[in-house]
């Protein structure tokens, strides 16, 4: 773009949209005004930030040589737009401003890019309303402020009514248009947050059973080790949690495709297994009408890590669910009201999938990865579990536990499962995950957008 002098493009490294392929398809090449690199190749969050800052510093002197010059109106292109968007959020807070509230872990801002240009009665709106309601009532939030534009399809009052919610001291809502613009909206939001902090600070940590823990199970950047180290170890941890009365949510329907029979045979009732099969059929239709296919899921990073087919990937993904009976099947972002091992239908894309799990009540995310990940989650801490020691050594700043010890012959699957379970308990008791220490997770609120954008 003409208004950018220089651009740095940062990828994860295992995604479908590979940087080198994008450069080739776009007829672009690296140079002094375009630099690209991957997090996985760089060695984690801190090194990625350091490299990005260094590249920006290198670009600034060259960019500063550009001078404004008179030019004709033929150089101007105007984009004409009407309408509005819908962005629900909290308000960020500097940690220093929370010093007087020791029982408050933080204030987070969550925004999303949908809520308008969609059918007000369609499936997409129903999913969005469920997702927002799940976050608004989440156990890890003491209080929530919902901010809308005012003219969007997803009207706040309609959302409150459909979700059986009402305003009160822990749920406040307002619109930008009614408030009088950006500055007044920010001021009102800050005032509301300040009014909520003393109330939130009254909450005290108390001992409770593991039955109050609900884990969202995720895998991303999977490799050939996932199905024999981290995923079965996480499955062992799930069995321990279920035995203690807790709940675990397996998801990512396109990534259990071909292995669903391993789940249906564990269903406690026939209709539960049939509901899972119905969701598989829905996905087959959904991908077909969007000119995709269910058996083409492995990403370039998966393939580079040793996974060749969706069947190999799915067999490993199902291993995260352990061996307990399947108690229920839920649609995206539905409240999970059953204890034990359950399934929620979500896409395979991790931020979208985890958003649905958190909306359903997951208060911790356990995320296995073989290629590497920098995923974080708010309000539910994300524990990242490495499948191999090479990844652990390369990206230890982002990984919370190393299941490569199984491959190295230094620990069994059951031993690692016990360690994961104890790490879950410690995290639920207030110990920070690596992503929390980095301070990220607010950008991973990504509700599933289903249907036409109009």
XYZ file of C-alpha atoms in Angstrom:
454
model
C 0.000 0.000 0.000
C 1.226 3.472 -0.844
C 0.708 4.664 2.731
C 3.127 2.031 4.054
C 6.828 2.598 3.452
C 7.905 -0.728 4.919
C 6.149 -3.911 6.062
C 7.182 -6.832 8.269
C 5.156 -10.035 7.915
C 5.326 -12.516 10.799
C 3.894 -16.026 10.528
C 3.698 -18.895 12.967
C 5.382 -21.325 10.598
C 2.969 -24.255 10.234
C -0.166 -22.460 9.015
C -1.949 -23.146 5.733
C -1.019 -19.667 4.453
C 2.745 -20.254 4.234
C 4.746 -17.038 3.814
C 6.886 -18.327 0.946
C 3.813 -19.523 -0.960
C 2.110 -16.161 -0.362
C 5.175 -14.313 -1.711
C 5.205 -16.469 -4.827
C 1.455 -16.204 -5.466
C 1.570 -12.432 -4.949
C 4.671 -11.908 -7.138
C 6.441 -10.334 -4.168
C 9.993 -10.743 -2.891
C 11.826 -9.708 0.220
C 13.793 -6.467 0.208
C 14.451 -3.389 2.308
C 10.718 -2.515 2.390
C 9.347 -6.054 2.881
C 10.737 -8.480 5.467
C 9.253 -11.823 6.508
C 9.964 -14.473 9.152
C 8.284 -17.166 11.278
C 7.904 -17.497 15.049
C 8.792 -21.202 14.990
C 12.051 -20.550 13.122
C 12.949 -17.651 15.410
C 12.581 -19.535 18.696
C 9.542 -18.207 20.523
C 7.774 -15.041 21.608
C 10.644 -13.065 23.144
C 13.061 -13.678 20.277
C 10.311 -12.888 17.757
C 9.581 -9.551 19.436
C 13.301 -8.734 19.597
C 13.783 -9.568 15.905
C 10.732 -7.526 14.915
C 11.927 -4.495 16.884
C 15.394 -4.772 15.312
C 13.904 -4.875 11.803
C 11.707 -1.852 12.511
C 14.736 0.066 13.766
C 16.593 -0.813 10.561
C 13.684 0.426 8.433
C 13.061 3.724 10.226
C 16.082 5.695 8.885
C 15.226 4.677 5.305
C 11.535 5.483 5.788
C 12.488 8.874 7.232
C 14.177 9.812 3.952
C 10.769 10.009 2.249
C 9.566 13.614 1.838
C 6.093 14.943 1.098
C 5.830 16.344 -2.431
C 2.990 18.148 -4.252
C 0.947 15.848 -6.471
C -2.346 15.883 -8.348
C -5.708 14.530 -7.245
C -5.241 11.609 -9.659
C -3.085 10.004 -6.936
C -6.011 9.868 -4.502
C -8.278 6.826 -4.210
C -11.297 7.124 -1.916
C -13.040 4.085 -0.478
C -16.749 4.770 0.083
C -18.352 2.944 3.008
C -21.582 3.094 4.956
C -22.779 1.101 7.945
C -21.199 -0.003 11.191
C -19.536 -2.888 12.924
C -20.102 -4.605 16.231
C -17.300 -4.791 18.788
C -17.929 -6.092 22.279
C -15.067 -5.557 24.666
C -13.755 -5.050 28.139
C -11.319 -2.226 28.956
C -7.566 -2.814 29.363
C -5.841 -1.691 32.537
C -2.219 -1.017 33.431
C -1.156 -3.571 36.084
C 0.090 -0.725 38.290
C -3.438 0.687 38.439
C -4.627 -2.583 40.000
C -2.208 -2.441 42.932
C -5.031 -1.516 45.302
C -6.988 -4.599 44.204
C -4.791 -7.641 44.973
C -7.578 -10.137 44.314
C -8.043 -8.914 40.717
C -5.726 -10.678 38.253
C -6.331 -8.178 35.474
C -8.738 -6.343 33.190
C -8.868 -7.583 29.602
C -10.310 -6.148 26.390
C -11.876 -8.609 23.955
C -12.992 -7.406 20.531
C -14.358 -9.198 17.489
C -15.090 -8.315 13.889
C -18.617 -9.599 13.345
C -22.169 -8.763 14.480
C -23.269 -6.829 11.390
C -23.797 -7.714 7.740
C -25.453 -10.963 8.824
C -28.891 -12.566 9.064
C -30.429 -11.568 12.400
C -32.302 -14.894 12.593
C -29.622 -17.148 11.122
C -27.282 -19.753 12.554
C -24.390 -17.293 12.565
C -26.262 -14.875 14.823
C -27.337 -17.672 17.157
C -23.719 -18.800 17.489
C -22.516 -15.252 18.134
C -25.171 -14.642 20.780
C -24.298 -17.902 22.542
C -20.610 -17.073 22.448
C -21.048 -13.590 23.905
C -23.409 -14.894 26.587
C -20.923 -17.599 27.534
C -18.157 -15.049 28.027
C -20.445 -12.607 29.843
C -21.294 -15.272 32.429
C -17.899 -17.006 32.575
C -16.669 -18.021 36.021
C -13.243 -16.443 35.394
C -14.806 -13.000 34.898
C -15.959 -11.133 37.998
C -17.710 -8.507 35.882
C -18.208 -7.632 32.212
C -18.836 -4.461 30.202
C -20.404 -4.889 26.749
C -19.900 -2.074 24.230
C -21.752 -1.926 20.903
C -21.833 0.621 18.119
C -25.617 1.029 18.237
C -26.951 0.225 14.765
C -25.522 -3.257 14.182
C -27.546 -6.392 13.462
C -26.602 -7.856 16.837
C -28.435 -5.341 19.000
C -27.422 -5.428 22.649
C -30.990 -5.411 23.992
C -31.973 -8.275 21.689
C -28.870 -10.215 22.758
C -29.724 -9.684 26.442
C -33.287 -10.900 25.895
C -32.316 -13.944 23.817
C -29.640 -14.892 26.370
C -31.891 -14.375 29.430
C -29.446 -11.802 30.775
C -30.070 -8.438 32.396
C -27.923 -5.527 33.450
C -26.661 -5.371 37.016
C -23.570 -4.594 39.041
C -21.548 -7.308 37.243
C -22.896 -6.728 33.715
C -23.040 -3.257 32.194
C -23.866 -2.420 28.550
C -23.903 0.699 26.380
C -23.498 1.921 22.765
C -20.941 4.252 21.223
C -23.607 6.147 19.247
C -25.693 6.843 22.378
C -22.630 7.875 24.382
C -21.375 10.483 21.934
C -18.296 9.080 20.238
C -14.934 7.499 20.940
C -13.541 9.712 23.696
C -16.746 9.711 25.741
C -17.086 5.951 25.273
C -13.565 5.346 26.609
C -14.193 7.651 29.560
C -17.469 5.894 30.379
C -15.862 2.476 30.080
C -13.007 3.416 32.405
C -15.459 4.834 34.933
C -17.492 1.623 34.881
C -14.371 -0.502 35.324
C -13.280 1.586 38.294
C -16.715 1.125 39.808
C -16.523 -2.664 39.359
C -13.009 -3.176 40.774
C -13.917 -2.932 44.495
C -16.691 -5.485 43.951
C -14.371 -7.859 42.091
C -11.720 -7.470 44.783
C -14.057 -8.931 47.416
C -13.704 -12.359 45.811
C -11.324 -14.608 47.776
C -9.648 -17.834 46.630
C -11.051 -20.828 48.486
C -10.158 -24.543 48.376
C -12.514 -26.519 46.135
C -12.572 -29.868 44.386
C -11.280 -30.611 40.885
C -14.930 -31.079 39.901
C -15.003 -27.308 39.262
C -12.344 -27.583 36.530
C -13.397 -27.730 32.881
C -10.566 -28.189 30.378
C -10.808 -27.292 26.706
C -8.611 -29.744 24.758
C -6.722 -28.306 21.787
C -3.955 -29.373 19.418
C -2.293 -27.073 16.909
C 0.828 -27.379 14.806
C 0.618 -31.143 15.271
C 3.446 -33.419 14.134
C 4.239 -37.108 13.910
C 4.949 -37.230 17.659
C 1.596 -35.742 18.715
C -0.270 -39.047 18.638
C 2.347 -40.941 20.658
C 3.498 -38.397 23.247
C 1.595 -35.210 24.162
C -1.905 -36.223 23.037
C -2.082 -39.581 24.873
C -0.417 -37.968 27.905
C -3.099 -35.277 27.898
C -5.652 -38.090 27.558
C -4.215 -39.683 30.702
C -4.589 -36.351 32.496
C -8.195 -36.142 31.288
C -8.935 -39.564 32.766
C -7.553 -38.377 36.119
C -9.625 -35.192 35.978
C -12.810 -37.100 35.113
C -12.130 -39.534 37.966
C -12.038 -36.521 40.293
C -15.369 -35.210 38.996
C -14.031 -32.674 36.493
C -14.905 -32.078 32.847
C -12.924 -32.151 29.602
C -14.155 -30.877 26.216
C -12.793 -32.443 23.032
C -13.477 -30.435 19.852
C -12.151 -29.605 16.358
C -14.550 -31.745 14.294
C -12.579 -31.566 10.995
C -9.612 -32.992 12.902
C -11.368 -36.078 14.284
C -12.738 -36.952 10.836
C -12.178 -40.623 10.122
C -11.700 -41.466 13.791
C -15.178 -40.566 15.032
C -15.970 -44.263 15.558
C -13.478 -44.247 18.444
C -15.740 -41.694 20.146
C -19.205 -42.993 19.218
C -18.393 -46.411 20.693
C -17.719 -44.645 24.027
C -21.061 -42.802 24.097
C -23.145 -43.601 27.176
C -26.344 -43.521 25.078
C -27.049 -44.197 21.405
C -28.461 -40.711 20.750
C -25.194 -39.119 21.920
C -23.186 -41.061 19.342
C -25.781 -40.268 16.682
C -25.538 -36.534 17.449
C -21.790 -36.651 16.801
C -22.385 -38.430 13.489
C -24.961 -35.755 12.581
C -22.348 -33.053 13.143
C -19.913 -34.942 10.894
C -22.555 -34.997 8.143
C -23.182 -31.269 8.656
C -19.473 -30.615 8.132
C -19.379 -32.742 4.983
C -22.191 -30.601 3.547
C -20.677 -27.328 4.826
C -17.279 -27.973 3.257
C -18.842 -29.215 0.015
C -20.951 -26.069 -0.555
C -17.846 -23.982 0.186
C -15.836 -25.962 -2.380
C -13.673 -27.677 0.230
C -13.335 -31.226 1.461
C -13.060 -32.840 4.870
C -10.196 -35.178 3.980
C -7.730 -32.429 3.090
C -7.122 -30.943 6.534
C -3.382 -31.407 7.282
C -1.556 -28.075 6.962
C 1.905 -27.612 5.412
C 3.337 -27.587 8.937
C 1.577 -30.847 9.797
C 3.054 -32.464 6.696
C 6.527 -31.120 7.426
C 6.183 -32.635 10.894
C 5.422 -36.093 9.529
C 1.616 -36.221 9.213
C 0.538 -37.272 5.724
C -3.255 -37.756 5.926
C -6.261 -36.563 7.922
C -6.605 -40.108 9.295
C -3.178 -39.957 10.937
C -3.971 -36.525 12.331
C -7.414 -37.564 13.582
C -6.175 -40.689 15.366
C -3.728 -38.518 17.306
C -6.312 -35.811 17.994
C -8.804 -38.272 19.499
C -6.099 -39.489 21.902
C -6.426 -36.192 23.811
C -9.801 -37.411 25.068
C -8.434 -40.297 27.127
C -10.544 -43.405 27.676
C -13.560 -42.203 29.693
C -17.138 -42.585 28.469
C -18.539 -39.864 26.213
C -21.243 -38.174 28.286
C -22.636 -35.536 25.883
C -22.231 -33.771 22.527
C -22.715 -29.998 22.281
C -22.957 -27.550 19.430
C -20.590 -24.592 19.288
C -20.575 -22.401 22.429
C -23.466 -24.210 24.089
C -23.197 -24.258 27.909
C -21.530 -27.480 29.046
C -23.748 -28.711 31.877
C -22.554 -32.326 32.093
C -19.548 -33.511 34.083
C -17.044 -35.941 32.606
C -15.706 -36.304 29.070
C -17.809 -34.408 26.484
C -17.559 -33.272 22.877
C -18.241 -29.821 21.372
C -18.572 -29.302 17.635
C -16.114 -26.602 16.519
C -13.850 -25.835 13.555
C -10.271 -27.086 13.683
C -8.847 -23.547 13.689
C -7.569 -23.232 17.261
C -8.612 -19.668 18.237
C -12.153 -20.225 16.930
C -12.388 -23.663 18.531
C -11.085 -22.529 21.921
C -13.415 -19.506 21.884
C -16.367 -21.892 21.644
C -14.995 -24.055 24.465
C -14.462 -21.067 26.750
C -17.968 -19.816 25.957
C -19.203 -23.261 26.956
C -17.471 -22.971 30.324
C -13.865 -24.154 29.867
C -11.771 -22.432 32.539
C -8.425 -23.878 31.391
C -7.127 -24.702 27.891
C -4.610 -27.535 27.365
C -2.939 -27.101 23.980
C -0.591 -29.719 22.519
C 1.813 -28.769 19.728
C 4.672 -30.364 17.854
C 5.647 -27.560 15.496
C 5.278 -24.769 18.059
C 2.660 -22.231 19.120
C 2.396 -18.826 20.740
C -1.290 -19.203 21.625
C -2.722 -17.518 24.722
C -6.270 -17.240 26.027
C -8.250 -14.843 28.187
C -9.989 -15.421 30.530
C -8.940 -19.103 30.625
C -5.200 -19.821 31.039
C -3.645 -21.801 28.199
C -1.123 -24.554 28.997
C 0.999 -25.423 25.962
C 2.325 -28.963 25.839
C 5.319 -29.806 23.606
C 5.329 -33.166 21.815
C 9.124 -33.305 21.432
C 12.229 -32.121 23.255
C 13.627 -30.241 20.243
C 10.576 -27.956 20.318
C 10.877 -27.582 24.096
C 14.495 -26.467 23.768
C 13.736 -24.127 20.879
C 10.587 -22.525 22.306
C 10.776 -23.169 26.064
C 9.607 -19.611 26.779
C 6.199 -20.530 25.320
C 5.874 -24.189 26.354
C 4.554 -25.150 29.812
C 5.512 -28.834 29.848
C 7.647 -31.173 27.714
C 6.121 -34.500 26.676
C 9.185 -35.153 24.553
C 10.429 -37.005 27.626
C 8.151 -39.868 26.503
C 9.940 -40.070 23.144
C 13.314 -39.775 24.891
C 12.472 -42.733 27.151
C 12.652 -40.670 30.344
C 8.947 -40.811 31.271
C 5.875 -42.905 30.534
C 2.573 -41.655 29.148
C 0.949 -42.158 32.553
C 3.730 -40.278 34.359
C 3.408 -37.309 32.012
C -0.373 -37.450 32.394
C 0.034 -37.144 36.151
C 2.353 -34.160 35.703
C -0.093 -32.443 33.339
C -2.924 -33.040 35.815
C -0.884 -31.507 38.653
C 0.032 -28.542 36.442
C -3.689 -28.030 35.711
C -4.402 -27.993 39.461
C -1.573 -25.526 40.082
C -2.751 -23.239 37.269
C -6.334 -23.352 38.548
C -4.919 -22.354 41.946
C -3.302 -19.203 40.533
C 0.077 -20.247 39.102
C 0.733 -18.330 35.868
C 1.013 -20.095 32.532
C 3.764 -19.036 30.100
C 1.272 -17.122 27.928
C -0.066 -15.267 30.982
C 3.490 -14.274 31.909
C 3.908 -12.875 28.381
C 0.652 -10.963 28.824
C -1.086 -12.202 25.700
C -4.398 -13.904 25.018
C -6.729 -10.984 24.348
C -6.487 -11.255 20.547
C -7.583 -14.901 20.516
C -11.283 -14.147 21.051
C -12.555 -15.311 17.644
C -16.255 -16.303 17.464
C -17.076 -18.732 14.660
C -18.504 -16.784 11.704
C -20.970 -19.024 9.867
C -22.963 -17.888 6.849
C -22.808 -15.150 4.263
C -21.298 -11.750 5.111
C -23.717 -9.323 3.490
